[in-house]
PDB file of C-alpha atoms in Angstrom:
ATOM      1  CA  MET O   1     -21.218 -21.644 -53.209  1.00  0.00           C
ATOM      2  CA  THR O   2     -22.370 -18.022 -53.052  1.00  0.00           C
ATOM      3  CA  ALA O   3     -21.129 -15.367 -50.596  1.00  0.00           C
ATOM      4  CA  THR O   4     -24.423 -15.789 -48.698  1.00  0.00           C
ATOM      5  CA  ALA O   5     -24.180 -19.388 -48.551  1.00  0.00           C
ATOM      6  CA  ASP O   6     -20.611 -19.178 -47.264  1.00  0.00           C
ATOM      7  CA  ALA O   7     -21.707 -16.752 -44.602  1.00  0.00           C
ATOM      8  CA  GLU O   8     -24.703 -18.932 -43.421  1.00  0.00           C
ATOM      9  CA  ALA O   9     -22.272 -22.088 -43.234  1.00  0.00           C
ATOM     10  CA  ALA O  10     -19.874 -20.113 -41.156  1.00  0.00           C
ATOM     11  CA  ALA O  11     -22.739 -18.972 -38.928  1.00  0.00           C
ATOM     12  CA  ASN O  12     -23.856 -22.430 -38.325  1.00  0.00           C
ATOM     13  CA  GLU O  13     -20.433 -23.746 -37.284  1.00  0.00           C
ATOM     14  CA  LEU O  14     -19.912 -24.233 -33.704  1.00  0.00           C
ATOM     15  CA  THR O  15     -17.162 -22.531 -31.838  1.00  0.00           C
ATOM     16  CA  PRO O  16     -15.224 -24.581 -29.188  1.00  0.00           C
ATOM     17  CA  LEU O  17     -16.109 -23.262 -25.670  1.00  0.00           C
ATOM     18  CA  ALA O  18     -12.474 -22.384 -24.866  1.00  0.00           C
ATOM     19  CA  ASP O  19     -12.098 -20.313 -28.022  1.00  0.00           C
ATOM     20  CA  TYR O  20     -15.432 -18.478 -27.340  1.00  0.00           C
ATOM     21  CA  LEU O  21     -14.430 -17.753 -23.652  1.00  0.00           C
ATOM     22  CA  GLY O  22     -11.070 -16.595 -24.665  1.00  0.00           C
ATOM     23  CA  SER O  23     -12.443 -14.239 -27.177  1.00  0.00           C
ATOM     24  CA  VAL O  24     -14.898 -12.771 -24.596  1.00  0.00           C
ATOM     25  CA  LEU O  25     -12.156 -12.420 -21.898  1.00  0.00           C
ATOM     26  CA  ARG O  26      -9.853 -10.578 -24.254  1.00  0.00           C
ATOM     27  CA  ARG O  27     -12.573  -7.948 -24.726  1.00  0.00           C
ATOM     28  CA  LEU O  28     -13.114  -7.363 -20.958  1.00  0.00           C
ATOM     29  CA  ARG O  29     -11.764  -4.244 -19.411  1.00  0.00           C
ATOM     30  CA  ALA O  30     -11.659  -3.283 -15.706  1.00  0.00           C
ATOM     31  CA  LEU O  31     -14.052  -0.768 -14.416  1.00  0.00           C
ATOM     32  CA  PRO O  32     -12.632   2.392 -13.000  1.00  0.00           C
ATOM     33  CA  PRO O  33     -12.349   2.563  -9.263  1.00  0.00           C
ATOM     34  CA  LEU O  34     -15.132   4.032  -7.161  1.00  0.00           C
ATOM     35  CA  ASP O  35     -14.786   6.491  -4.343  1.00  0.00           C
ATOM     36  CA  LEU O  36     -17.439   5.324  -1.885  1.00  0.00           C
ATOM     37  CA  ASP O  37     -18.184   5.956   1.778  1.00  0.00           C
ATOM     38  CA  LEU O  38     -17.612   2.773   3.925  1.00  0.00           C
ATOM     39  CA  THR O  39     -21.319   2.537   4.602  1.00  0.00           C
ATOM     40  CA  GLN O  40     -22.147   2.358   0.722  1.00  0.00           C
ATOM     41  CA  ALA O  41     -19.317  -0.103  -0.074  1.00  0.00           C
ATOM     42  CA  TYR O  42     -21.136  -3.358   0.653  1.00  0.00           C
ATOM     43  CA  GLY O  43     -20.996  -5.721  -2.264  1.00  0.00           C
ATOM     44  CA  ASN O  44     -17.845  -4.030  -3.827  1.00  0.00           C
ATOM     45  CA  VAL O  45     -14.308  -5.214  -3.915  1.00  0.00           C
ATOM     46  CA  LEU O  46     -11.241  -3.082  -3.074  1.00  0.00           C
ATOM     47  CA  ALA O  47      -9.372  -1.708  -6.040  1.00  0.00           C
ATOM     48  CA  GLU O  48      -6.089  -1.902  -4.175  1.00  0.00           C
ATOM     49  CA  ASP O  49      -4.531  -3.306  -0.894  1.00  0.00           C
ATOM     50  CA  VAL O  50      -5.272  -1.410   2.344  1.00  0.00           C
ATOM     51  CA  VAL O  51      -2.191  -1.059   4.470  1.00  0.00           C
ATOM     52  CA  ALA O  52      -2.339  -0.047   8.220  1.00  0.00           C
ATOM     53  CA  PRO O  53       0.058   2.833   8.949  1.00  0.00           C
ATOM     54  CA  HIS O  54       1.290   0.911  12.161  1.00  0.00           C
ATOM     55  CA  ALA O  55       0.703  -2.228  13.958  1.00  0.00           C
ATOM     56  CA  PHE O  56      -2.775  -2.572  15.425  1.00  0.00           C
ATOM     57  CA  PRO O  57      -3.120  -3.205  18.386  1.00  0.00           C
ATOM     58  CA  ALA O  58       0.165  -1.660  19.372  1.00  0.00           C
ATOM     59  CA  PHE O  59       0.559  -4.328  21.998  1.00  0.00           C
ATOM     60  CA  ASP O  60       0.601  -8.250  21.968  1.00  0.00           C
ATOM     61  CA  GLN O  61      -2.918  -9.660  22.322  1.00  0.00           C
ATOM     62  CA  SER O  62      -4.347 -13.015  21.961  1.00  0.00           C
ATOM     63  CA  ALA O  63      -7.910 -12.870  20.874  1.00  0.00           C
ATOM     64  CA  VAL O  64      -8.656 -16.512  21.872  1.00  0.00           C
ATOM     65  CA  ASP O  65      -6.915 -18.278  24.776  1.00  0.00           C
ATOM     66  CA  GLY O  66      -6.833 -22.150  24.620  1.00  0.00           C
ATOM     67  CA  TYR O  67      -4.872 -25.325  25.433  1.00  0.00           C
ATOM     68  CA  ALA O  68      -3.467 -27.945  23.094  1.00  0.00           C
ATOM     69  CA  ALA O  69      -2.916 -31.485  24.090  1.00  0.00           C
ATOM     70  CA  ARG O  70      -1.688 -34.595  22.221  1.00  0.00           C
ATOM     71  CA  TRP O  71      -4.139 -37.393  22.117  1.00  0.00           C
ATOM     72  CA  GLU O  72      -1.489 -39.869  23.323  1.00  0.00           C
ATOM     73  CA  ASP O  73      -1.106 -37.791  26.527  1.00  0.00           C
ATOM     74  CA  ILE O  74      -4.814 -37.638  27.409  1.00  0.00           C
ATOM     75  CA  SER O  75      -6.424 -40.754  25.955  1.00  0.00           C
ATOM     76  CA  GLY O  76      -6.370 -42.669  29.268  1.00  0.00           C
ATOM     77  CA  ALA O  77      -7.596 -39.659  31.365  1.00  0.00           C
ATOM     78  CA  GLY O  78     -11.244 -40.699  31.469  1.00  0.00           C
ATOM     79  CA  ARG O  79     -10.721 -44.203  32.831  1.00  0.00           C
TER      80      ARG O  79
END
């Protein structure tokens, strides 16, 4: 075979999907972080965790009040 024929044969061979994806993923690099105003940040992800400087709110608060019951305790209540 000639060099051209060898190159054509190699080009016609299928690459397994896992190998191809691995080669693509190895070439990916993270983008540099953006410094955006909050109103312009829609659709982006955080580059690092955001940590509050103190507990918020500064007091105990329950956002939703409710009750819990076991089925065995209330199953006969409607009869």
